[in-house]
XYZ file of C-alpha atoms in Angstrom:
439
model
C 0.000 0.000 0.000
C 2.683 2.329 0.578
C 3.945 2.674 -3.176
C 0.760 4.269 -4.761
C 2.537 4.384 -8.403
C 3.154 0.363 -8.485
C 0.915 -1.879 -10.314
C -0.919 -4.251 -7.598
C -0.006 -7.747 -7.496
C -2.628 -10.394 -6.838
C -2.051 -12.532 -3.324
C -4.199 -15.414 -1.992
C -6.485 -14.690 1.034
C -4.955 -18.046 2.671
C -1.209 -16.479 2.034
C 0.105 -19.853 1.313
C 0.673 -18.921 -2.790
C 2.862 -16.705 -4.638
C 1.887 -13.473 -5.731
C 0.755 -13.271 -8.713
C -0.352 -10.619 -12.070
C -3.154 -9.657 -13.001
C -3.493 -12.118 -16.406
C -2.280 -15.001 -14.180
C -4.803 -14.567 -11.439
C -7.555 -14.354 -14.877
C -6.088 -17.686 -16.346
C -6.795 -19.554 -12.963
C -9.121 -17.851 -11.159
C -8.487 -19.879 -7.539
C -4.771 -19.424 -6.178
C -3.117 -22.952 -5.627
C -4.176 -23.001 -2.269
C -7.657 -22.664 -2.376
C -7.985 -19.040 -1.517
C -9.088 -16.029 -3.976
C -7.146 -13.084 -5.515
C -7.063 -10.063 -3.779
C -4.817 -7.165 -4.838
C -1.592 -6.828 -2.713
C -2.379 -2.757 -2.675
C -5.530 -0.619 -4.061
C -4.419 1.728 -6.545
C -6.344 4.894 -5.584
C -8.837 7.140 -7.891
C -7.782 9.601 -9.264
C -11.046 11.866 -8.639
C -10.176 14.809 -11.157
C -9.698 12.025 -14.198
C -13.268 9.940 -13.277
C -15.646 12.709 -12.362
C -15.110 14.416 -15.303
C -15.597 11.369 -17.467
C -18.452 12.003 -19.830
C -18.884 8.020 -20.922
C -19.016 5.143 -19.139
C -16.245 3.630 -21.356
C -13.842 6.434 -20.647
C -14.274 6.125 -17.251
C -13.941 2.416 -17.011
C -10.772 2.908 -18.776
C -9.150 5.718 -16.440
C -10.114 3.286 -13.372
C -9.458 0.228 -14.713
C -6.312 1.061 -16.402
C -3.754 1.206 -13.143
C -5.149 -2.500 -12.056
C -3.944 -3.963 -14.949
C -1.612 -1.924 -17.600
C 1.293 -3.946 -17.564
C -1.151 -7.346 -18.188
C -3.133 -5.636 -21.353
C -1.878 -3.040 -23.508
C -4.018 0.229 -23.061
C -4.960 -0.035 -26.453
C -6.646 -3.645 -26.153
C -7.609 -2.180 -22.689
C -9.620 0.511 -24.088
C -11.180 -1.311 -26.973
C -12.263 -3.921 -25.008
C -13.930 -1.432 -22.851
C -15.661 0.746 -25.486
C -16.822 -2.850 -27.107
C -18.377 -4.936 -24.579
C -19.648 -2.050 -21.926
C -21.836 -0.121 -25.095
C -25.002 -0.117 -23.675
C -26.906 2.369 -20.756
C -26.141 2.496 -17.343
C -29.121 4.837 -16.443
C -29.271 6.345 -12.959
C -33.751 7.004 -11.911
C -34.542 9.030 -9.098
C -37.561 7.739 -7.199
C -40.200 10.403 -6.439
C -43.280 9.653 -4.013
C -43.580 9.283 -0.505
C -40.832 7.455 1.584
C -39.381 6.969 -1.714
C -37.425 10.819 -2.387
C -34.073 10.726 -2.493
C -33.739 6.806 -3.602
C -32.241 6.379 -6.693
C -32.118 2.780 -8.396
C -29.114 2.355 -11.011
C -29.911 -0.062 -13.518
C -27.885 -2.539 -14.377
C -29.784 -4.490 -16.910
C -29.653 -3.188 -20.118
C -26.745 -5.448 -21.398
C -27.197 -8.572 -23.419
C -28.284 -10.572 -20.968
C -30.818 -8.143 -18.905
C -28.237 -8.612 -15.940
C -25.800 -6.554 -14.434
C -23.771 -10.146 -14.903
C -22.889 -8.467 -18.275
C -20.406 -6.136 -17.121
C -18.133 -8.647 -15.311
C -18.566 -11.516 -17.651
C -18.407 -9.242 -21.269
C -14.756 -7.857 -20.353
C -13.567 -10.919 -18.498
C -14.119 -12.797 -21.887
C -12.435 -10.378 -24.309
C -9.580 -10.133 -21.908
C -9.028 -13.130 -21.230
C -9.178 -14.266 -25.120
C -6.853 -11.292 -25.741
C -4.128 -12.790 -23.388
C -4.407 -16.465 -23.899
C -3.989 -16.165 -27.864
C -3.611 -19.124 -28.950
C -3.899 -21.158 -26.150
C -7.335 -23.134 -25.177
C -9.142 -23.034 -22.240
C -12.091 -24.376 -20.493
C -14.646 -22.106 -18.439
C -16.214 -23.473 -15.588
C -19.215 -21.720 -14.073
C -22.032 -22.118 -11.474
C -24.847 -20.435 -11.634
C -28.102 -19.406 -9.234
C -29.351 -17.701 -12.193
C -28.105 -14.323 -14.379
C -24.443 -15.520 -13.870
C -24.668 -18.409 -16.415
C -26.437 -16.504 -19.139
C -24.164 -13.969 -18.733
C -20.863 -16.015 -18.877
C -22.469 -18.385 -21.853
C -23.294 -14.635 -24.424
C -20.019 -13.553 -23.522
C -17.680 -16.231 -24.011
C -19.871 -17.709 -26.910
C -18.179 -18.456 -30.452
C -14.478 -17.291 -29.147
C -12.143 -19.325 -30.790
C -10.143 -20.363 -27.481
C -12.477 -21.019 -24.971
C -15.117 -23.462 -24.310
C -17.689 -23.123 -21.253
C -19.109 -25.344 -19.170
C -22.169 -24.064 -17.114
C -23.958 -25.623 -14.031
C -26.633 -24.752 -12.441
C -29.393 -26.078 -9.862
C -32.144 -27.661 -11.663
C -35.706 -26.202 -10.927
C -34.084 -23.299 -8.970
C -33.805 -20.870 -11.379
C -36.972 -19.078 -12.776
C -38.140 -20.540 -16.302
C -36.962 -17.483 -18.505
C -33.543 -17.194 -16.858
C -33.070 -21.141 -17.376
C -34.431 -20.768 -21.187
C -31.388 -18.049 -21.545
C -29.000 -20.370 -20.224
C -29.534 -23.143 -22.106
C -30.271 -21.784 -25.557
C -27.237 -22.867 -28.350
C -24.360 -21.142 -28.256
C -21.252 -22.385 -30.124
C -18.239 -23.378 -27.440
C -20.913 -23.300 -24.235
C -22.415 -26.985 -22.675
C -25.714 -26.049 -20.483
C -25.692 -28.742 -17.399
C -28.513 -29.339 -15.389
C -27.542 -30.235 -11.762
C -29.695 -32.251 -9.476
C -28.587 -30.132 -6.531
C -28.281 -26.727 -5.000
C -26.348 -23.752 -6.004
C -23.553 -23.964 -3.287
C -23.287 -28.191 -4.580
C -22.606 -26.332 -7.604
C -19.717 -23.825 -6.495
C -18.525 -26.358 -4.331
C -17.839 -28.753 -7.758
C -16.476 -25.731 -9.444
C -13.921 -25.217 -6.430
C -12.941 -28.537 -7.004
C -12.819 -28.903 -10.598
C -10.200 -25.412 -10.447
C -7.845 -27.602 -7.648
C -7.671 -31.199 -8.970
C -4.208 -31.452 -10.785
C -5.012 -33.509 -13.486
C -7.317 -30.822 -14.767
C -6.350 -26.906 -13.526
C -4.206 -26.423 -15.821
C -6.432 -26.171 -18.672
C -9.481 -24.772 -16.043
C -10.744 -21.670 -15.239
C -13.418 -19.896 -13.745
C -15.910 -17.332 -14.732
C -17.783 -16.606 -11.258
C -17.501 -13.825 -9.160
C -14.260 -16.013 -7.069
C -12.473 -14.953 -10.037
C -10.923 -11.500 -9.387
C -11.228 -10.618 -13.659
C -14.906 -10.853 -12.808
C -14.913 -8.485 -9.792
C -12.722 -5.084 -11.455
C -15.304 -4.349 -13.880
C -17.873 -4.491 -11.497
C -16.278 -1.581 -9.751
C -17.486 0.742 -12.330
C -20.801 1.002 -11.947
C -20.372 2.204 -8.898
C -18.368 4.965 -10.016
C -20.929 5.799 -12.706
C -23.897 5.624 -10.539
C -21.182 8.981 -8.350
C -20.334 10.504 -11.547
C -24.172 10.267 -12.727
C -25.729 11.700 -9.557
C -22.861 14.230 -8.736
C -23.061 12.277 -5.118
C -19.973 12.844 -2.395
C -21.328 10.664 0.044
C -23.910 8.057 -1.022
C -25.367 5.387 0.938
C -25.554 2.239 -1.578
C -27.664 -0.951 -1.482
C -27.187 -3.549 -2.965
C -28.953 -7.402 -3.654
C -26.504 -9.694 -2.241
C -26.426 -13.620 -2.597
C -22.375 -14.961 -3.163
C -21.047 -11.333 -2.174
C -19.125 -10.494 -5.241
C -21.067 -6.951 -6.103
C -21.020 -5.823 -2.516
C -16.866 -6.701 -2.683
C -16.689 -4.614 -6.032
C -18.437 -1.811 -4.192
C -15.671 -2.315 -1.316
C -13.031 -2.415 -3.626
C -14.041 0.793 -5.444
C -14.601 2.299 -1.660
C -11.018 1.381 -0.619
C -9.639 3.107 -4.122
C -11.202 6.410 -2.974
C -14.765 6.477 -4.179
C -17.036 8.165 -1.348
C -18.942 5.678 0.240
C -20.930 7.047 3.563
C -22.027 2.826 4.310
C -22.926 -0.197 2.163
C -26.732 -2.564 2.825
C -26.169 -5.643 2.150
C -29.934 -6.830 1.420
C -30.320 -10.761 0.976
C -33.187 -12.577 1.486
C -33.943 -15.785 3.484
C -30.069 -16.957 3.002
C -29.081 -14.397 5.483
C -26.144 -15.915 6.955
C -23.892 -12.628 6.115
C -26.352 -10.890 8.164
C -26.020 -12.941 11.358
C -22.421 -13.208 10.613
C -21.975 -9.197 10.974
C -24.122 -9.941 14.375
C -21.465 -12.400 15.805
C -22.627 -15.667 15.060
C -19.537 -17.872 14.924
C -20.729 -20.431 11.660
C -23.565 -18.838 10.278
C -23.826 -20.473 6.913
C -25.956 -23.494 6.162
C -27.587 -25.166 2.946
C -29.342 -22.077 0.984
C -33.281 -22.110 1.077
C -34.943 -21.213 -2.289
C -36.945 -17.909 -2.461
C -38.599 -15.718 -5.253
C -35.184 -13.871 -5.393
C -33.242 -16.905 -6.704
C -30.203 -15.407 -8.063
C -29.220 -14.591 -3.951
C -29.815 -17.942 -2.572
C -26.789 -18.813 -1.592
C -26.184 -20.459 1.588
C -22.425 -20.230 1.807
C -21.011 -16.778 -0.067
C -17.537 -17.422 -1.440
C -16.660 -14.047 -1.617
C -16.956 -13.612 2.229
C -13.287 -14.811 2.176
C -12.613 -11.932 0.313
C -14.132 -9.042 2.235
C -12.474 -10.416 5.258
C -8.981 -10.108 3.621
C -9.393 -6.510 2.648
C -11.579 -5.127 5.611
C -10.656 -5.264 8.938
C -13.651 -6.497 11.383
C -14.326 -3.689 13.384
C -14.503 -1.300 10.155
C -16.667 -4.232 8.158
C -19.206 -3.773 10.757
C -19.186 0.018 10.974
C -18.899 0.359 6.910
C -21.509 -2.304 6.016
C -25.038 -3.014 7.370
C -26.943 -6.304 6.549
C -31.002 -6.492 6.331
C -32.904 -9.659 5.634
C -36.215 -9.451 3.489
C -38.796 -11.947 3.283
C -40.633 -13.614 0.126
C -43.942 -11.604 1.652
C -41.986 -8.733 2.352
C -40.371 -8.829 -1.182
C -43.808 -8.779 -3.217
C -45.067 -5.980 -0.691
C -41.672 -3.565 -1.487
C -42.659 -4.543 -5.653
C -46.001 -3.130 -4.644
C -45.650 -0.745 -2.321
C -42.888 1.173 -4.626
C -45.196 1.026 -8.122
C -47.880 2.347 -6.039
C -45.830 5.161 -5.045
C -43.509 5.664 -7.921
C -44.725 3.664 -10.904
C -41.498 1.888 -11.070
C -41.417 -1.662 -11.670
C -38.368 -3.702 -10.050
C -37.835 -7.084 -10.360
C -37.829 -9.204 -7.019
C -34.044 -8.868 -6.331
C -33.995 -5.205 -6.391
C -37.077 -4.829 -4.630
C -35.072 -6.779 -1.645
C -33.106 -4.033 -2.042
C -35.506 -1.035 -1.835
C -37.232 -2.607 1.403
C -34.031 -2.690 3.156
C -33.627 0.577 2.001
C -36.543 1.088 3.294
C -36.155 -0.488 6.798
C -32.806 1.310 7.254
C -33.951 4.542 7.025
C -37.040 4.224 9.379
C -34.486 2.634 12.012
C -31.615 4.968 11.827
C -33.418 7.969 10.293
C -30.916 8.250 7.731
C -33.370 9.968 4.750
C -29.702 11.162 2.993
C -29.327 10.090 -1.106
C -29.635 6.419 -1.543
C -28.651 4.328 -4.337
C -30.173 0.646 -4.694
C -28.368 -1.241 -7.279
C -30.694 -2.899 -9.698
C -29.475 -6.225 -10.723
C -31.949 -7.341 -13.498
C -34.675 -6.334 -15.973
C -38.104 -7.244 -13.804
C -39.200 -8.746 -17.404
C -36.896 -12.021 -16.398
C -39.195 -12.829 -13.561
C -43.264 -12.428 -15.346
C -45.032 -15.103 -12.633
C -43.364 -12.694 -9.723
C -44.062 -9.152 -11.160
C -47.473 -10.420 -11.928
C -48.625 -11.578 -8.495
C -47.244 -8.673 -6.977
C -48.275 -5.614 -9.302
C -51.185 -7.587 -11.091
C -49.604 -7.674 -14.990
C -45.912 -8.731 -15.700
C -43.808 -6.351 -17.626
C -43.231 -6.156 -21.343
C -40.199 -8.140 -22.560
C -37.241 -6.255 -24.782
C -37.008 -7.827 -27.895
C -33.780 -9.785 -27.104
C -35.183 -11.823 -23.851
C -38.813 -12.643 -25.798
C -36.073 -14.418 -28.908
C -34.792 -16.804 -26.684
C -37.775 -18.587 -26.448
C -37.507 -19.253 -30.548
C -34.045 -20.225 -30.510
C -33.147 -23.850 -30.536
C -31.885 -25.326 -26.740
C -29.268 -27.623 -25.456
C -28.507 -28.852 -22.052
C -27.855 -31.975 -19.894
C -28.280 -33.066 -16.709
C -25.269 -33.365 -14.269
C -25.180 -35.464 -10.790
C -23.464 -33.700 -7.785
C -20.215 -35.853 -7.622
C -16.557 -35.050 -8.414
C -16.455 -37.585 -11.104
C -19.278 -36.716 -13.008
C -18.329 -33.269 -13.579
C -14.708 -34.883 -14.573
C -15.841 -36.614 -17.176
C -17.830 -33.313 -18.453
C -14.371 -31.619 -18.739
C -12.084 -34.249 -19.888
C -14.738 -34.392 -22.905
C -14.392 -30.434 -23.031
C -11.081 -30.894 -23.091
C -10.646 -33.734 -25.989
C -12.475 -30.889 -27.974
C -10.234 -28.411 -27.421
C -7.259 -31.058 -28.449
C-alpha cells in the first residue's frame, strides 16, 4: 500500500501462494491453495480524471487502467472497454412518498438483462486477448443471471469453451431458457442439486491437478470478474454528482457488494454499504457475531441470492478489517412476503417496476432509514430487468412487464442442455470431454 505508483499484485487470502499478475490470477481464477485473488495494494482514484468522465467507457478505462496496464496493452484495454460495456447504465430518481431521495441504477440493459454483463463481457475479451492461442475451459455455477451472462459472452471465441452448471428447478423458467439456448463453445448442465453443490464442484474442478491447468473460472471467485464491477459504482457517483452516497445492494455470493468495497477502498465516497439478501441471510447474522452462520441455501422468489455459503466472504475479510466491516456495512434480511409488498408498495408510489431482487433491495432501504433515520441520497443497485421474472411481477403488481425484444427471442431459438449429478467424477468426465475438444 505504501507505493501508490506500483501496479498491484494479486495474493491469496490463505497467504500460502505466490503473488501473482493480473493475467495469471484471470487464467486460474483460484490461487493454488484454495484461496481467492485479492490485490496486494488498491491503486487509488484519481477523482479529477473519473468525475469528469463524460462516458461510461472512458471512465472504465481511467479506473481500470492502473489495475492492470502492464497485463493488457491500453490499447486492447480501451477497446475492449468501449466494445463490450456499449449499452446504458441509467441512474432514476424515485419520487413519491418514503421513496425521495432513492435512486435505483440499472444494471440491466446489457445482453443478458443482468448486471452479470459487465463482469462476464470484459472478463471474456480479456481473457481471449491474453491467452492467444492457447485453449481453455470455463467453468461456471450459476443461481441464475451468472450463467447466461458467462455463456453470451464467451460464446463463439475461438479459445475457450464453457461449461455451465446450475441447480435444476431453482432458477426461474426465462432465466433457465437463456442459459440453455445454443451457443457455439458453451455446454448447459442441469444439476440435481443446489447452487452452493454447484460452487462447491467448481472449487474442485479449479484444484484437482489432473485438470487446472487447462481450467478456469468465470464466477464472481475470479478477481477478472470483480474489477469491472467496480465501475458502476463509479458511474452511478459521476451520474448523480453524489460525495457521500449510501448504496444498497442485492446480495447472494457477495461479489457486487466486494466490487463496491473495492471501489470504496480506491477512494470512491462511500458514507455505508446494505447488504440486502433474502432468506439466506447468513452474512447478516455473521456481521451480528454468530460464529458459523452459513448453512444449505433455502430457495426464495429472489433466486439469483440464494446462496447459503457466499464465497466471496473470504474476500471481504482479507481486505476489511472487522471492526470497520461492521461500521462500513449493514446487513437487512427481506422476506418472500416482504419482497412482493416492497414490488407493490414502490409502483404504487412511484410507478417503477423492479424485479424481485432489487425490490429486496428497496425494502431494506426502506427499513434502514425508518431505524436509523438516515433519509440522505440512496442508491439501490438494480441487478436485473423485472421482465426475467413475469409469474413474480405479476402476483405482486397484477400484470408482468413487457419483454425487450432480445429476452422474448430466446424462447424461438433452438436449446441444449444436460443433466449433471453432484459428484466429483461426473463433472470430470464433463471436462475431460471439453477438453478432448479443445485437443
Amino acid at each position: 500500500m505504501e507505493d501508490s505508483a506500483r501496479m498491484p499484485c494479486y495474493e491469496s487470502t490463505r497467504g500460502g501462494a505466490p503473488r501473482v499478475d493480473f493475467a495469471s490470477a484471470l487464467c486460474t481464477g483460484l490461487a493454488p491453495d484454495g484461496g481467492l485473488y485479492v490485490p496486494d495494494q488498491i491503486p487509488l482514484l484519481g477523482e479529477s480524471a473519473w468525475r469528469a468522465a463524460n462516458s461510461f467507457s472512458k471512465m472504465a478505462f481511467e479506473v481500470l487502467a492502473p489495475w492492470l496496464e502492464k497485463s493488457v496493452p491500453a490499447g486492447a484495454l480501451r477497446a475492449a472497454l468501449t466494445d463490450t460495456l456499449n449499452f446504458p447504465v441509467p441512474l432514476i430518481q424515485l419520487e413519491g412518498g418514503e421513496w425521495e431521495k432513492v435512486h435505483v441504477l440499472e444494471l440491466f440493459h446489457g445482453p443478458t438483462l443482468s448486471f452479470k454483463d459487465f463482469g462476464t463481457r470484459v472478463m471474456a475479451r480479456l481473457l481471449s486477448e491474453i491467452l492467444g492461442g492457447e485453449q481453455l475451459t470455463i467453468l461456471v455455477a450459476t443461481s441464475g443471471d451468472t450463467g447466461s451472462a458467462v455463456a453470451d459472452g464467451f460464446a463463439d471465441r475461438h479459445n475457450l469453451r464453457v461449461v455451465l452448471l446450475y441447480p435444476y428447478g431453482q432458477v426461474s423458467p426465462t432465466q433457465e431458457r437463456q442459459l440453455i439456448v445454443q451457443r457455439p463453445g458453451v455446454q448447459a448442465y442441469a444439476v440435481r442439486g443446489t447452487f452452493d453443490d454447484c460452487q462447491r464442484m467448481v472449487k474442485r474442478a479449479l484444484r484437482a491437478e489432473d485438470l487446472k491447468k487447462r481450467l478456469a473460472a468465470a464466477n464472481s471467485i475470479n478477481v477478472g470478474r470483480l474489477l469491472p464491477q467496480m465501475l458502476y459504482w463509479i458511474w452511478a457517483v459521476v451520474s448523480g454528482g453524489f460525495r457521500n452516497a449510501l448504496f444498497c445492494v442485492p446480495s447472494g455470493n457477495l461479489g457486487n457488494l466486494t466490487a463496491g468495497l473495492l471501489a470504496a477502498l480506491a477512494g470512491l465516497p462511500v458514507r455505508r454499504f446494505i447488504a440486502a439478501h433474502n432468506a439466506n441471510d447468513g452474512f447478516s447474522r455473521f456481521l451480528a457475531g454468530e460464529q458459523s452462520p452459513f448453512s444449505d441455501s433455502v430457495r426464495t422468489v429472489s433466486n439469483a441470492m440464494d446462496v447459503g455459503r457466499p464465497s466471496n466472504l473470504e474476500r471481504i475479510r482479507a481486505l476489511v478489517d472487522p471492526a470497520r466491516m461492521r461500521e462500513w456495512i449493514v446487513a437487512r434480511s427481506v422476506s418472500d412476503d416482504a419482497t412482493y409488498a416492497s414490488m407493490r408498495r414502490v409502483y404504487e408510489a412511484s410507478g417503477y417496476v423492479a424485479d424481485p431482487h432489487t425490490a429486496v433491495g428497496l425494502e431494506a432501504v426502506r427499513q434502514y432509514r425508518r431505524t436509523t433515520g438516515d433519509t440522505g441520497c440512496a442508491v439501490v443497485l438494480a441487478t436485473a430487468h423485472p421482465a426475467k421474472f413475469p409469474e413474480v411481477v405479476r402476483r405482486s403488481i397484477g400484470f408482468a412487464p413487457e419483454a425487450p425484444r432480445r429476452l422474448a427471442t430466446v424462447w424461438e431459438r433452438p436449446t441444449r442442455s444436460s443433466f449433471l449429478g453432484t459428484s466429483d467424477r461426473d463433472l470430470q468426465a464433463v471436462l475431460q470431454a471439453a477438453r478432448h475438444v479443445h485437443a
